[in-house]
Amino acid sequence: MVAAKQTKQSLECINSRLQLVMQSGKYMLGCKQTLKMIRQGKAQLVVLANDCPALRKPEVEYYAMLAQTGVHHYSSHNIEVGTVCGKSYSLCRLAIIDPGDSGIIRSRPEQTGKKINPAIFFFNKTDQNLFKTKQKTDL
Amino acid sequence: MGKFMKPGKAELVLVRCCLGCKAVIVKNMDDGTSDRPYSHVLAAGIDCSSRKVTAAMGKKKIATRSKIKSFVKVYNYNHLMPMRYSADMPLDKTIVNKDVFRDPALKRKTHREAKVKYEERYKTGKNKWFFRKLRFYIFSKNH
């Protein structure tokens, strides 16, 4: 019961912060654009819905690891994310470029979804082990 | 929030004939140019990597099996998957640049340059990940 209450609290927390970002900050919605922002190094935080396709999630996590950008796993599905952002469509991925007045980046609320193993992606075994420790290496 | 598409970054090619090939960024153009108004990259990579070599093989056989076929191509950022690896390949920038694609003779020279440098680097034993073939499977919808 306590865990459920905490989940709800953190969800409301992230919801209000996302709404603030929508009003006052800069963001990019959608899979392609978020990737572009990550590549350019502009994304400060990436928000992923929990029903993001299994291949896209670790892909974005990998990109974010390279760019040293945070990833927030939103605990609800893409329709919910779209609604929170005030849009009439569903959103699987969004990138926050400038948080504006929101404290979303300064203090990230607790993540409640379970983490997907990024080794789903096409690494070989040695890469999988190294990825867990998030090392950057020379070839 | 860092830019990671930089010269020396290793990439995987995701499209067409060089699918699954490993490449290294030689030069990146984040803002695009007039003829390519999108972010793109000049990448030099390995088309056919060298074959497996064992201690029991003779020198001649090892030499034949250590050959590398390289490619130099311009890619859209969307068509590459960046890797966490980097490789500082000593490619001559005057030979390997974007202008070679207009002239077939220059292009041949560029390929030659990349091939020679990669084979040299392979023989030193550095950058082992880069010279190994990436193992992957393509699942088609019509099984």
mmCIF file of N, CA and C in Angstrom, chain A residues 18-91:
data_model
loop_
_atom_site.group_PDB
_atom_site.id
_atom_site.type_symbol
_atom_site.label_atom_id
_atom_site.label_comp_id
_atom_site.label_asym_id
_atom_site.label_seq_id
_atom_site.Cartn_x
_atom_site.Cartn_y
_atom_site.Cartn_z
ATOM 1 N N LEU A 18 6.629 17.939 -15.901
ATOM 2 C CA LEU A 18 6.536 17.855 -17.365
ATOM 3 C C LEU A 18 5.642 18.958 -17.906
ATOM 4 N N GLN A 19 4.544 19.195 -17.194
ATOM 5 C CA GLN A 19 3.620 20.241 -17.653
ATOM 6 C C GLN A 19 4.290 21.605 -17.635
ATOM 7 N N LEU A 20 5.126 21.830 -16.616
ATOM 8 C CA LEU A 20 5.867 23.090 -16.540
ATOM 9 C C LEU A 20 6.823 23.243 -17.711
ATOM 10 N N VAL A 21 7.459 22.128 -18.045
ATOM 11 C CA VAL A 21 8.387 22.146 -19.181
ATOM 12 C C VAL A 21 7.641 22.488 -20.462
ATOM 13 N N MET A 22 6.438 21.902 -20.600
ATOM 14 C CA MET A 22 5.646 22.170 -21.811
ATOM 15 C C MET A 22 5.301 23.643 -21.924
ATOM 16 N N GLN A 23 5.082 24.256 -20.758
ATOM 17 C CA GLN A 23 4.703 25.674 -20.799
ATOM 18 C C GLN A 23 5.893 26.581 -20.992
ATOM 19 N N SER A 24 6.969 26.297 -20.221
ATOM 20 C CA SER A 24 8.041 27.300 -20.166
ATOM 21 C C SER A 24 9.346 26.856 -20.801
ATOM 22 N N GLY A 25 9.468 25.590 -21.112
ATOM 23 C CA GLY A 25 10.771 25.133 -21.579
ATOM 24 C C GLY A 25 10.758 24.745 -23.042
ATOM 25 N N LYS A 26 11.869 24.169 -23.449
ATOM 26 C CA LYS A 26 11.987 23.709 -24.840
ATOM 27 C C LYS A 26 12.060 22.200 -24.824
ATOM 28 N N TYR A 27 11.389 21.580 -25.782
ATOM 29 C CA TYR A 27 11.332 20.126 -25.795
ATOM 30 C C TYR A 27 11.170 19.656 -27.219
ATOM 31 N N MET A 28 11.384 18.370 -27.410
ATOM 32 C CA MET A 28 11.146 17.764 -28.715
ATOM 33 C C MET A 28 10.354 16.500 -28.484
ATOM 34 N N LEU A 29 9.289 16.343 -29.210
ATOM 35 C CA LEU A 29 8.429 15.186 -29.014
ATOM 36 C C LEU A 29 8.625 14.191 -30.135
ATOM 37 N N GLY A 30 8.577 12.927 -29.797
ATOM 38 C CA GLY A 30 8.648 11.925 -30.847
ATOM 39 C C GLY A 30 10.012 11.271 -30.959
ATOM 40 N N CYS A 31 9.994 10.054 -31.479
ATOM 41 C CA CYS A 31 11.198 9.216 -31.487
ATOM 42 C C CYS A 31 12.329 9.790 -32.311
ATOM 43 N N LYS A 32 12.016 10.169 -33.544
ATOM 44 C CA LYS A 32 13.078 10.630 -34.439
ATOM 45 C C LYS A 32 13.723 11.897 -33.923
ATOM 46 N N GLN A 33 12.876 12.827 -33.500
ATOM 47 C CA GLN A 33 13.408 14.116 -33.072
ATOM 48 C C GLN A 33 14.213 14.002 -31.789
ATOM 49 N N THR A 34 13.785 13.116 -30.887
ATOM 50 C CA THR A 34 14.566 12.975 -29.651
ATOM 51 C C THR A 34 15.950 12.433 -29.971
ATOM 52 N N LEU A 35 16.001 11.474 -30.906
ATOM 53 C CA LEU A 35 17.316 10.934 -31.277
ATOM 54 C C LEU A 35 18.191 12.020 -31.867
ATOM 55 N N LYS A 36 17.580 12.850 -32.699
ATOM 56 C CA LYS A 36 18.348 13.945 -33.311
ATOM 57 C C LYS A 36 18.914 14.868 -32.247
ATOM 58 N N MET A 37 18.096 15.161 -31.252
ATOM 59 C CA MET A 37 18.539 16.055 -30.178
ATOM 60 C C MET A 37 19.647 15.437 -29.352
ATOM 61 N N ILE A 38 19.539 14.141 -29.133
ATOM 62 C CA ILE A 38 20.588 13.462 -28.365
ATOM 63 C C ILE A 38 21.889 13.511 -29.141
ATOM 64 N N ARG A 39 21.788 13.248 -30.446
ATOM 65 C CA ARG A 39 22.999 13.259 -31.278
ATOM 66 C C ARG A 39 23.659 14.621 -31.288
ATOM 67 N N GLN A 40 22.835 15.655 -31.318
ATOM 68 C CA GLN A 40 23.409 17.004 -31.331
ATOM 69 C C GLN A 40 23.886 17.436 -29.960
ATOM 70 N N GLY A 41 23.564 16.644 -28.950
ATOM 71 C CA GLY A 41 24.016 16.979 -27.608
ATOM 72 C C GLY A 41 23.149 18.011 -26.919
ATOM 73 N N LYS A 42 21.943 18.245 -27.471
ATOM 74 C CA LYS A 42 21.087 19.290 -26.892
ATOM 75 C C LYS A 42 20.145 18.752 -25.834
ATOM 76 N N ALA A 43 19.816 17.474 -25.901
ATOM 77 C CA ALA A 43 18.833 16.922 -24.966
ATOM 78 C C ALA A 43 19.440 16.835 -23.580
ATOM 79 N N GLN A 44 18.677 17.332 -22.595
ATOM 80 C CA GLN A 44 19.159 17.244 -21.218
ATOM 81 C C GLN A 44 18.520 16.081 -20.489
ATOM 82 N N LEU A 45 17.317 15.736 -20.897
ATOM 83 C CA LEU A 45 16.643 14.589 -20.294
ATOM 84 C C LEU A 45 15.771 13.955 -21.349
ATOM 85 N N VAL A 46 15.695 12.641 -21.326
ATOM 86 C CA VAL A 46 14.827 11.917 -22.244
ATOM 87 C C VAL A 46 13.795 11.187 -21.411
ATOM 88 N N VAL A 47 12.535 11.311 -21.794
ATOM 89 C CA VAL A 47 11.465 10.623 -21.063
ATOM 90 C C VAL A 47 10.920 9.532 -21.964
ATOM 91 N N LEU A 48 10.862 8.319 -21.423
ATOM 92 C CA LEU A 48 10.378 7.172 -22.192
ATOM 93 C C LEU A 48 9.120 6.635 -21.554
ATOM 94 N N ALA A 49 8.122 6.329 -22.388
ATOM 95 C CA ALA A 49 6.928 5.674 -21.865
ATOM 96 C C ALA A 49 7.245 4.205 -21.600
ATOM 97 N N ASN A 50 6.451 3.567 -20.756
ATOM 98 C CA ASN A 50 6.822 2.202 -20.407
ATOM 99 C C ASN A 50 6.435 1.174 -21.454
ATOM 100 N N ASP A 51 5.588 1.549 -22.427
ATOM 101 C CA ASP A 51 5.270 0.605 -23.494
ATOM 102 C C ASP A 51 6.031 0.926 -24.769
ATOM 103 N N CYS A 52 7.164 1.540 -24.609
ATOM 104 C CA CYS A 52 8.055 1.799 -25.737
ATOM 105 C C CYS A 52 8.484 0.452 -26.308
ATOM 106 N N PRO A 53 8.558 0.295 -27.630
ATOM 107 C CA PRO A 53 8.963 -0.996 -28.187
ATOM 108 C C PRO A 53 10.295 -1.481 -27.643
ATOM 109 N N ALA A 54 10.411 -2.802 -27.503
ATOM 110 C CA ALA A 54 11.548 -3.370 -26.785
ATOM 111 C C ALA A 54 12.886 -3.052 -27.416
ATOM 112 N N LEU A 55 12.902 -2.751 -28.711
ATOM 113 C CA LEU A 55 14.174 -2.455 -29.345
ATOM 114 C C LEU A 55 14.528 -0.981 -29.224
ATOM 115 N N ARG A 56 13.491 -0.159 -29.161
ATOM 116 C CA ARG A 56 13.744 1.289 -29.120
ATOM 117 C C ARG A 56 14.249 1.745 -27.769
ATOM 118 N N LYS A 57 13.816 1.051 -26.729
ATOM 119 C CA LYS A 57 14.196 1.494 -25.382
ATOM 120 C C LYS A 57 15.709 1.413 -25.162
ATOM 121 N N PRO A 58 16.323 0.245 -25.357
ATOM 122 C CA PRO A 58 17.769 0.203 -25.152
ATOM 123 C C PRO A 58 18.545 1.038 -26.161
ATOM 124 N N GLU A 59 17.955 1.229 -27.351
ATOM 125 C CA GLU A 59 18.618 2.088 -28.329
ATOM 126 C C GLU A 59 18.770 3.499 -27.788
ATOM 127 N N VAL A 60 17.683 4.023 -27.256
ATOM 128 C CA VAL A 60 17.731 5.381 -26.697
ATOM 129 C C VAL A 60 18.608 5.429 -25.450
ATOM 130 N N GLU A 61 18.564 4.365 -24.666
ATOM 131 C CA GLU A 61 19.402 4.331 -23.462
ATOM 132 C C GLU A 61 20.871 4.343 -23.834
ATOM 133 N N TYR A 62 21.216 3.635 -24.899
ATOM 134 C CA TYR A 62 22.604 3.600 -25.360
ATOM 135 C C TYR A 62 23.044 4.979 -25.842
ATOM 136 N N TYR A 63 22.224 5.589 -26.666
ATOM 137 C CA TYR A 63 22.522 6.941 -27.151
ATOM 138 C C TYR A 63 22.686 7.900 -25.979
ATOM 139 N N ALA A 64 21.794 7.761 -25.005
ATOM 140 C CA ALA A 64 21.844 8.657 -23.845
ATOM 141 C C ALA A 64 23.091 8.407 -23.018
ATOM 142 N N MET A 65 23.509 7.153 -22.958
ATOM 143 C CA MET A 65 24.749 6.825 -22.252
ATOM 144 C C MET A 65 25.936 7.479 -22.949
ATOM 145 N N LEU A 66 25.946 7.449 -24.282
ATOM 146 C CA LEU A 66 27.032 8.067 -25.019
ATOM 147 C C LEU A 66 27.060 9.572 -24.825
ATOM 148 N N ALA A 67 25.875 10.164 -24.819
ATOM 149 C CA ALA A 67 25.785 11.614 -24.700
ATOM 150 C C ALA A 67 25.766 12.082 -23.259
ATOM 151 N N GLN A 68 25.795 11.127 -22.334
ATOM 152 C CA GLN A 68 25.709 11.422 -20.897
ATOM 153 C C GLN A 68 24.443 12.226 -20.575
ATOM 154 N N THR A 69 23.347 11.782 -21.140
ATOM 155 C CA THR A 69 22.043 12.399 -20.900
ATOM 156 C C THR A 69 21.244 11.474 -20.019
ATOM 157 N N GLY A 70 20.422 12.036 -19.157
ATOM 158 C CA GLY A 70 19.594 11.203 -18.296
ATOM 159 C C GLY A 70 18.402 10.639 -19.043
ATOM 160 N N VAL A 71 17.934 9.493 -18.597
ATOM 161 C CA VAL A 71 16.735 8.891 -19.169
ATOM 162 C C VAL A 71 15.758 8.661 -18.028
ATOM 163 N N HIS A 72 14.548 9.122 -18.201
ATOM 164 C CA HIS A 72 13.534 8.862 -17.185
ATOM 165 C C HIS A 72 12.527 7.890 -17.755
ATOM 166 N N HIS A 73 12.348 6.753 -17.064
ATOM 167 C CA HIS A 73 11.357 5.770 -17.498
ATOM 168 C C HIS A 73 10.031 6.128 -16.847
ATOM 169 N N TYR A 74 9.164 6.694 -17.636
ATOM 170 C CA TYR A 74 7.853 7.077 -17.129
ATOM 171 C C TYR A 74 7.071 5.811 -16.825
ATOM 172 N N SER A 75 6.348 5.824 -15.693
ATOM 173 C CA SER A 75 5.734 4.568 -15.266
ATOM 174 C C SER A 75 4.409 4.262 -15.928
ATOM 175 N N SER A 76 4.027 5.031 -16.920
ATOM 176 C CA SER A 76 2.758 4.735 -17.585
ATOM 177 C C SER A 76 2.979 4.652 -19.082
ATOM 178 N N HIS A 77 1.888 4.395 -19.810
ATOM 179 C CA HIS A 77 2.024 4.143 -21.238
ATOM 180 C C HIS A 77 2.043 5.433 -22.044
ATOM 181 N N ASN A 78 2.193 5.284 -23.357
ATOM 182 C CA ASN A 78 2.435 6.453 -24.216
ATOM 183 C C ASN A 78 1.239 7.395 -24.329
ATOM 184 N N ILE A 79 0.035 6.835 -24.211
ATOM 185 C CA ILE A 79 -1.153 7.714 -24.284
ATOM 186 C C ILE A 79 -1.147 8.663 -23.088
ATOM 187 N N GLU A 80 -0.764 8.091 -21.925
ATOM 188 C CA GLU A 80 -0.688 8.884 -20.693
ATOM 189 C C GLU A 80 0.331 10.005 -20.822
ATOM 190 N N VAL A 81 1.486 9.659 -21.405
ATOM 191 C CA VAL A 81 2.548 10.669 -21.583
ATOM 192 C C VAL A 81 2.055 11.796 -22.476
ATOM 193 N N GLY A 82 1.356 11.421 -23.540
ATOM 194 C CA GLY A 82 0.803 12.424 -24.447
ATOM 195 C C GLY A 82 -0.177 13.337 -23.745
ATOM 196 N N THR A 83 -1.003 12.747 -22.901
ATOM 197 C CA THR A 83 -2.003 13.533 -22.171
ATOM 198 C C THR A 83 -1.341 14.499 -21.205
ATOM 199 N N VAL A 84 -0.325 13.988 -20.501
ATOM 200 C CA VAL A 84 0.377 14.837 -19.524
ATOM 201 C C VAL A 84 1.013 16.032 -20.223
ATOM 202 N N CYS A 85 1.515 15.792 -21.450
ATOM 203 C CA CYS A 85 2.134 16.888 -22.197
ATOM 204 C C CYS A 85 1.112 17.786 -22.861
ATOM 205 N N GLY A 86 -0.148 17.454 -22.686
ATOM 206 C CA GLY A 86 -1.187 18.312 -23.224
ATOM 207 C C GLY A 86 -1.435 18.110 -24.702
ATOM 208 N N LYS A 87 -1.046 16.936 -25.206
ATOM 209 C CA LYS A 87 -1.230 16.680 -26.633
ATOM 210 C C LYS A 87 -2.345 15.667 -26.847
ATOM 211 N N SER A 88 -2.915 15.696 -28.045
ATOM 212 C CA SER A 88 -4.019 14.772 -28.328
ATOM 213 C C SER A 88 -3.523 13.478 -28.944
ATOM 214 N N TYR A 89 -2.222 13.247 -28.922
ATOM 215 C CA TYR A 89 -1.668 12.026 -29.491
ATOM 216 C C TYR A 89 -0.770 11.368 -28.450
ATOM 217 N N SER A 90 -0.413 10.145 -28.723
ATOM 218 C CA SER A 90 0.416 9.421 -27.762
ATOM 219 C C SER A 90 1.887 9.703 -28.016
ATOM 220 N N LEU A 91 2.657 9.637 -26.955
ATOM 221 C CA LEU A 91 4.071 9.936 -27.047
ATOM 222 C C LEU A 91 4.893 8.852 -26.387
#
